[in-house]
């Protein structure tokens, strides 16, 4: 039998019972569609987190005071150590040829006041280098001035939300605010950026690191952000940083250096596993759809015994009859899966419109695997009815009437 | 029609086509099993996480510097201009209904004994730790009840640190160096294991005032209060707040009760469990489509039977109910099978992989079965209406 005839035969028999066929297509479509949508959501989440992370800066290393011996455990978060990680330590890192720039970081919280208004603000003490390293952008004015890092100039840069709250419509640049008990002149306002590295940049006040150390009476740095010269230099920069600080700390290695890449790789692994689990759970529905196909085809075989008997009487061998029914099952699952893909495409497009901030990414392997699993399920569950049809005795089949 | 006749009728119809009924029920069974397994997993994790957080005791209130009302850190915990002092902790400890207070500072330092050294977590705390955090001392004793502002240089080792520095030797009374300063070992903590990736035994406890000096800090990071059982958490929290406002001149602390934290955590986990259960529901949906399909075919096949029923006097409503009941019966049986499979699967998973706890509460089981029956009812309605709408004469004629 020619392939075209086989397909035509199956097509006609499927069209003969439109309701039944339609429902089976629906079942397959739900299964395939949900697999694709869930994979898209998982991949979207992974891309979102990766993007947020990459936007923190390029070729970034983060130096934390403290070190744990437990392998695989979390690094010390709070940054308290007996020996201070000093501003001079940060400056010394610039000596290395693989380090392009360095931004020391002091973090704390202080009451920000202007006139009668007072509210608590997160204070970041850093240098002019923070601007480039963290890909910051100004909405008004300028960032911290360059020059000697130990100069405690009483100037500050405010995050967008903080500036709006404190100043309202009044232009903030040139005005004075009180942080704790000291006056600072506002020289700039940052563009709205949202949350990153655990802090909401829009609610932050950035002051020179030496001023922050004085304000909080804190000699030790909270973090040092290091930018390596280029991608390949990151590993060497990590080693250089550890060596320089160890030498300055009398041979004691009391810091942890985290690379952006390593964290990103960990996140990647976690999200990939998540996406696969989601897809696996959705794929269970494809198996259920396959069971439905088997059920309906068994009924169909018992209803079409006369037809099958006639086919066999005309000379079709059992294997050809089996192939006919398997093709029918395959066509069902394939069309159902394609229908599901169409619905999923519409669904992901709709989601993309509703949540523009969240990337909805459909990787190439998603529809392929959905269709593949659907086809597999259809063939697997269509095998039993097909075999039953193939085994029918033509005489017995035709005599029943 | 009598109830038992109706039930008998339905079961006869189903057992007439055993394979078909089995496969239809199988679809629902797989869906229900998936939902039960996934929600059991979610529920198990929920309980596990809550238990982990409750292990430190339940009548706890924590006071942290800075005003952060969400779960996150305020920058004030790191550095601030209005320090949370040991005197604040002492005063809080004297509040009515407060049993004990623990001032907390933590950091990282090198601990040395003779030639061995290890970088570990240093927790500055107070003598009330065994009571407030429900931690047992395995050997010796915890920190002595000294004046917090002038505490003697005693240290208590976590079990991991003791192993690494002393091996099988006795550690009590020996001298160690922490960050270059000399301390004497007063005791060794019992092993607590891991909590959410954090090794609780990899720590050394010293008096909070010494920790402040060691890390060159003015402010504590937290004060933990244990209040008497039977007291209301809100009352004690309110008292603590007014005390600190009076002492600091402004409201610059965040006070969180254990209950609040567990409630927030609990609701987050509940949402996750439901989301995961909904994923299993996709299979259930496909199973419902299955019931719809099979019942539609059955109605077409049994036209003559329906016509006969109507001819001998059955009303449209009765025919409708018969078919709806049949659909509900299939899904009910499938639901039971799925329930058994899902529960067994969850239990096996819990045994094989101890890291993934599972728990199947009775309410979930009952809800799952109810869901299965409702699905059967819903899916069976449309074909049943078609059956009820048949004209008996037309139905009997087609043969």
PDB file of N, CA and C in Angstrom, chain A residues 310-356:
ATOM      1  N   UNK A 310     -12.710  -7.365   5.886  1.00  0.00           N
ATOM      2  CA  UNK A 310     -12.741  -7.127   4.447  1.00  0.00           C
ATOM      3  C   UNK A 310     -11.331  -6.854   3.919  1.00  0.00           C
ATOM      4  N   UNK A 311     -10.611  -5.985   4.671  1.00  0.00           N
ATOM      5  CA  UNK A 311      -9.237  -5.679   4.267  1.00  0.00           C
ATOM      6  C   UNK A 311      -8.412  -6.951   4.146  1.00  0.00           C
ATOM      7  N   UNK A 312      -8.524  -7.805   5.153  1.00  0.00           N
ATOM      8  CA  UNK A 312      -7.726  -9.031   5.153  1.00  0.00           C
ATOM      9  C   UNK A 312      -8.171  -9.961   4.053  1.00  0.00           C
ATOM     10  N   UNK A 313      -9.501 -10.001   3.813  1.00  0.00           N
ATOM     11  CA  UNK A 313      -9.995 -10.878   2.751  1.00  0.00           C
ATOM     12  C   UNK A 313      -9.467 -10.422   1.401  1.00  0.00           C
ATOM     13  N   UNK A 314      -9.267  -9.096   1.250  1.00  0.00           N
ATOM     14  CA  UNK A 314      -8.751  -8.576  -0.015  1.00  0.00           C
ATOM     15  C   UNK A 314      -7.251  -8.811  -0.165  1.00  0.00           C
ATOM     16  N   UNK A 315      -6.637  -9.340   0.875  1.00  0.00           N
ATOM     17  CA  UNK A 315      -5.224  -9.724   0.727  1.00  0.00           C
ATOM     18  C   UNK A 315      -4.242  -8.980   1.606  1.00  0.00           C
ATOM     19  N   UNK A 316      -4.733  -8.046   2.448  1.00  0.00           N
ATOM     20  CA  UNK A 316      -3.775  -7.334   3.298  1.00  0.00           C
ATOM     21  C   UNK A 316      -3.271  -8.266   4.399  1.00  0.00           C
ATOM     22  N   UNK A 317      -1.946  -8.404   4.515  1.00  0.00           N
ATOM     23  CA  UNK A 317      -1.417  -9.243   5.595  1.00  0.00           C
ATOM     24  C   UNK A 317      -1.575  -8.549   6.950  1.00  0.00           C
ATOM     25  N   UNK A 318      -1.408  -9.329   8.006  1.00  0.00           N
ATOM     26  CA  UNK A 318      -1.571  -8.782   9.354  1.00  0.00           C
ATOM     27  C   UNK A 318      -0.685  -7.596   9.615  1.00  0.00           C
ATOM     28  N   UNK A 319       0.557  -7.644   9.097  1.00  0.00           N
ATOM     29  CA  UNK A 319       1.498  -6.567   9.382  1.00  0.00           C
ATOM     30  C   UNK A 319       1.022  -5.253   8.790  1.00  0.00           C
ATOM     31  N   UNK A 320       0.354  -5.348   7.616  1.00  0.00           N
ATOM     32  CA  UNK A 320      -0.100  -4.105   7.001  1.00  0.00           C
ATOM     33  C   UNK A 320      -1.248  -3.501   7.796  1.00  0.00           C
ATOM     34  N   UNK A 321      -2.132  -4.382   8.280  1.00  0.00           N
ATOM     35  CA  UNK A 321      -3.238  -3.896   9.103  1.00  0.00           C
ATOM     36  C   UNK A 321      -2.688  -3.213  10.348  1.00  0.00           C
ATOM     37  N   UNK A 322      -1.655  -3.840  10.919  1.00  0.00           N
ATOM     38  CA  UNK A 322      -1.048  -3.265  12.119  1.00  0.00           C
ATOM     39  C   UNK A 322      -0.469  -1.889  11.805  1.00  0.00           C
ATOM     40  N   UNK A 323       0.213  -1.811  10.644  1.00  0.00           N
ATOM     41  CA  UNK A 323       0.811  -0.537  10.274  1.00  0.00           C
ATOM     42  C   UNK A 323      -0.255   0.538  10.098  1.00  0.00           C
ATOM     43  N   UNK A 324      -1.402   0.135   9.542  1.00  0.00           N
ATOM     44  CA  UNK A 324      -2.497   1.091   9.358  1.00  0.00           C
ATOM     45  C   UNK A 324      -2.917   1.699  10.690  1.00  0.00           C
ATOM     46  N   UNK A 325      -3.127   0.830  11.662  1.00  0.00           N
ATOM     47  CA  UNK A 325      -3.610   1.341  12.943  1.00  0.00           C
ATOM     48  C   UNK A 325      -2.544   2.124  13.698  1.00  0.00           C
ATOM     49  N   UNK A 326      -1.292   1.670  13.557  1.00  0.00           N
ATOM     50  CA  UNK A 326      -0.217   2.442  14.198  1.00  0.00           C
ATOM     51  C   UNK A 326      -0.118   3.828  13.581  1.00  0.00           C
ATOM     52  N   UNK A 327      -0.277   3.890  12.250  1.00  0.00           N
ATOM     53  CA  UNK A 327      -0.242   5.190  11.582  1.00  0.00           C
ATOM     54  C   UNK A 327      -1.366   6.071  12.103  1.00  0.00           C
ATOM     55  N   UNK A 328      -2.537   5.463  12.290  1.00  0.00           N
ATOM     56  CA  UNK A 328      -3.655   6.252  12.812  1.00  0.00           C
ATOM     57  C   UNK A 328      -3.302   6.846  14.177  1.00  0.00           C
ATOM     58  N   UNK A 329      -2.738   5.998  15.047  1.00  0.00           N
ATOM     59  CA  UNK A 329      -2.347   6.483  16.380  1.00  0.00           C
ATOM     60  C   UNK A 329      -1.306   7.578  16.263  1.00  0.00           C
ATOM     61  N   UNK A 330      -0.329   7.375  15.364  1.00  0.00           N
ATOM     62  CA  UNK A 330       0.718   8.375  15.191  1.00  0.00           C
ATOM     63  C   UNK A 330       0.148   9.694  14.692  1.00  0.00           C
ATOM     64  N   UNK A 331      -0.759   9.604  13.730  1.00  0.00           N
ATOM     65  CA  UNK A 331      -1.364  10.832  13.196  1.00  0.00           C
ATOM     66  C   UNK A 331      -2.122  11.578  14.283  1.00  0.00           C
ATOM     67  N   UNK A 332      -2.841  10.818  15.097  1.00  0.00           N
ATOM     68  CA  UNK A 332      -3.591  11.430  16.195  1.00  0.00           C
ATOM     69  C   UNK A 332      -2.653  12.182  17.135  1.00  0.00           C
ATOM     70  N   UNK A 333      -1.613  11.482  17.589  1.00  0.00           N
ATOM     71  CA  UNK A 333      -0.744  12.118  18.584  1.00  0.00           C
ATOM     72  C   UNK A 333       0.020  13.277  17.962  1.00  0.00           C
ATOM     73  N   UNK A 334       0.437  13.141  16.728  1.00  0.00           N
ATOM     74  CA  UNK A 334       1.185  14.215  16.079  1.00  0.00           C
ATOM     75  C   UNK A 334       0.321  15.463  15.916  1.00  0.00           C
ATOM     76  N   UNK A 335      -0.900  15.268  15.358  1.00  0.00           N
ATOM     77  CA  UNK A 335      -1.775  16.441  15.183  1.00  0.00           C
ATOM     78  C   UNK A 335      -2.139  17.061  16.507  1.00  0.00           C
ATOM     79  N   UNK A 336      -2.405  16.206  17.508  1.00  0.00           N
ATOM     80  CA  UNK A 336      -2.727  16.741  18.828  1.00  0.00           C
ATOM     81  C   UNK A 336      -1.578  17.549  19.391  1.00  0.00           C
ATOM     82  N   UNK A 337      -0.355  17.014  19.233  1.00  0.00           N
ATOM     83  CA  UNK A 337       0.805  17.721  19.750  1.00  0.00           C
ATOM     84  C   UNK A 337       0.985  19.053  19.039  1.00  0.00           C
ATOM     85  N   UNK A 338       0.821  19.053  17.715  1.00  0.00           N
ATOM     86  CA  UNK A 338       0.972  20.303  16.965  1.00  0.00           C
ATOM     87  C   UNK A 338      -0.072  21.322  17.392  1.00  0.00           C
ATOM     88  N   UNK A 339      -1.288  20.853  17.600  1.00  0.00           N
ATOM     89  CA  UNK A 339      -2.346  21.730  18.090  1.00  0.00           C
ATOM     90  C   UNK A 339      -1.941  22.315  19.439  1.00  0.00           C
ATOM     91  N   UNK A 340      -1.401  21.452  20.308  1.00  0.00           N
ATOM     92  CA  UNK A 340      -0.939  21.907  21.611  1.00  0.00           C
ATOM     93  C   UNK A 340       0.163  22.943  21.495  1.00  0.00           C
ATOM     94  N   UNK A 341       1.086  22.739  20.529  1.00  0.00           N
ATOM     95  CA  UNK A 341       2.159  23.708  20.326  1.00  0.00           C
ATOM     96  C   UNK A 341       1.587  25.068  19.941  1.00  0.00           C
ATOM     97  N   UNK A 342       0.572  25.040  19.067  1.00  0.00           N
ATOM     98  CA  UNK A 342      -0.053  26.297  18.640  1.00  0.00           C
ATOM     99  C   UNK A 342      -0.649  27.022  19.839  1.00  0.00           C
ATOM    100  N   UNK A 343      -1.391  26.269  20.673  1.00  0.00           N
ATOM    101  CA  UNK A 343      -1.996  26.874  21.859  1.00  0.00           C
ATOM    102  C   UNK A 343      -0.916  27.403  22.792  1.00  0.00           C
ATOM    103  N   UNK A 344       0.165  26.638  22.957  1.00  0.00           N
ATOM    104  CA  UNK A 344       1.253  27.060  23.835  1.00  0.00           C
ATOM    105  C   UNK A 344       1.902  28.333  23.312  1.00  0.00           C
ATOM    106  N   UNK A 345       2.077  28.397  21.978  1.00  0.00           N
ATOM    107  CA  UNK A 345       2.669  29.602  21.392  1.00  0.00           C
ATOM    108  C   UNK A 345       1.806  30.813  21.694  1.00  0.00           C
ATOM    109  N   UNK A 346       0.483  30.644  21.499  1.00  0.00           N
ATOM    110  CA  UNK A 346      -0.431  31.746  21.809  1.00  0.00           C
ATOM    111  C   UNK A 346      -0.348  32.104  23.285  1.00  0.00           C
ATOM    112  N   UNK A 347      -0.315  31.063  24.142  1.00  0.00           N
ATOM    113  CA  UNK A 347      -0.249  31.291  25.578  1.00  0.00           C
ATOM    114  C   UNK A 347       1.000  32.035  25.992  1.00  0.00           C
ATOM    115  N   UNK A 348       2.171  31.623  25.482  1.00  0.00           N
ATOM    116  CA  UNK A 348       3.414  32.287  25.872  1.00  0.00           C
ATOM    117  C   UNK A 348       3.463  33.707  25.333  1.00  0.00           C
ATOM    118  N   UNK A 349       2.902  33.923  24.130  1.00  0.00           N
ATOM    119  CA  UNK A 349       2.850  35.289  23.590  1.00  0.00           C
ATOM    120  C   UNK A 349       2.009  36.167  24.512  1.00  0.00           C
ATOM    121  N   UNK A 350       0.836  35.625  24.934  1.00  0.00           N
ATOM    122  CA  UNK A 350      -0.025  36.361  25.852  1.00  0.00           C
ATOM    123  C   UNK A 350       0.680  36.683  27.161  1.00  0.00           C
ATOM    124  N   UNK A 351       1.399  35.687  27.715  1.00  0.00           N
ATOM    125  CA  UNK A 351       2.134  35.900  28.966  1.00  0.00           C
ATOM    126  C   UNK A 351       3.197  36.979  28.776  1.00  0.00           C
ATOM    127  N   UNK A 352       3.858  36.950  27.627  1.00  0.00           N
ATOM    128  CA  UNK A 352       4.893  37.935  27.344  1.00  0.00           C
ATOM    129  C   UNK A 352       4.322  39.345  27.320  1.00  0.00           C
ATOM    130  N   UNK A 353       3.094  39.478  26.814  1.00  0.00           N
ATOM    131  CA  UNK A 353       2.473  40.798  26.778  1.00  0.00           C
ATOM    132  C   UNK A 353       2.065  41.249  28.183  1.00  0.00           C
ATOM    133  N   UNK A 354       1.557  40.288  28.974  1.00  0.00           N
ATOM    134  CA  UNK A 354       1.067  40.658  30.302  1.00  0.00           C
ATOM    135  C   UNK A 354       2.199  40.975  31.261  1.00  0.00           C
ATOM    136  N   UNK A 355       3.308  40.257  31.166  1.00  0.00           N
ATOM    137  CA  UNK A 355       4.441  40.458  32.069  1.00  0.00           C
ATOM    138  C   UNK A 355       5.680  40.770  31.251  1.00  0.00           C
ATOM    139  N   UNK A 356       5.815  42.013  30.781  1.00  0.00           N
ATOM    140  CA  UNK A 356       6.956  42.309  29.909  1.00  0.00           C
ATOM    141  C   UNK A 356       8.304  42.179  30.607  1.00  0.00           C
TER     142      UNK A 356
END
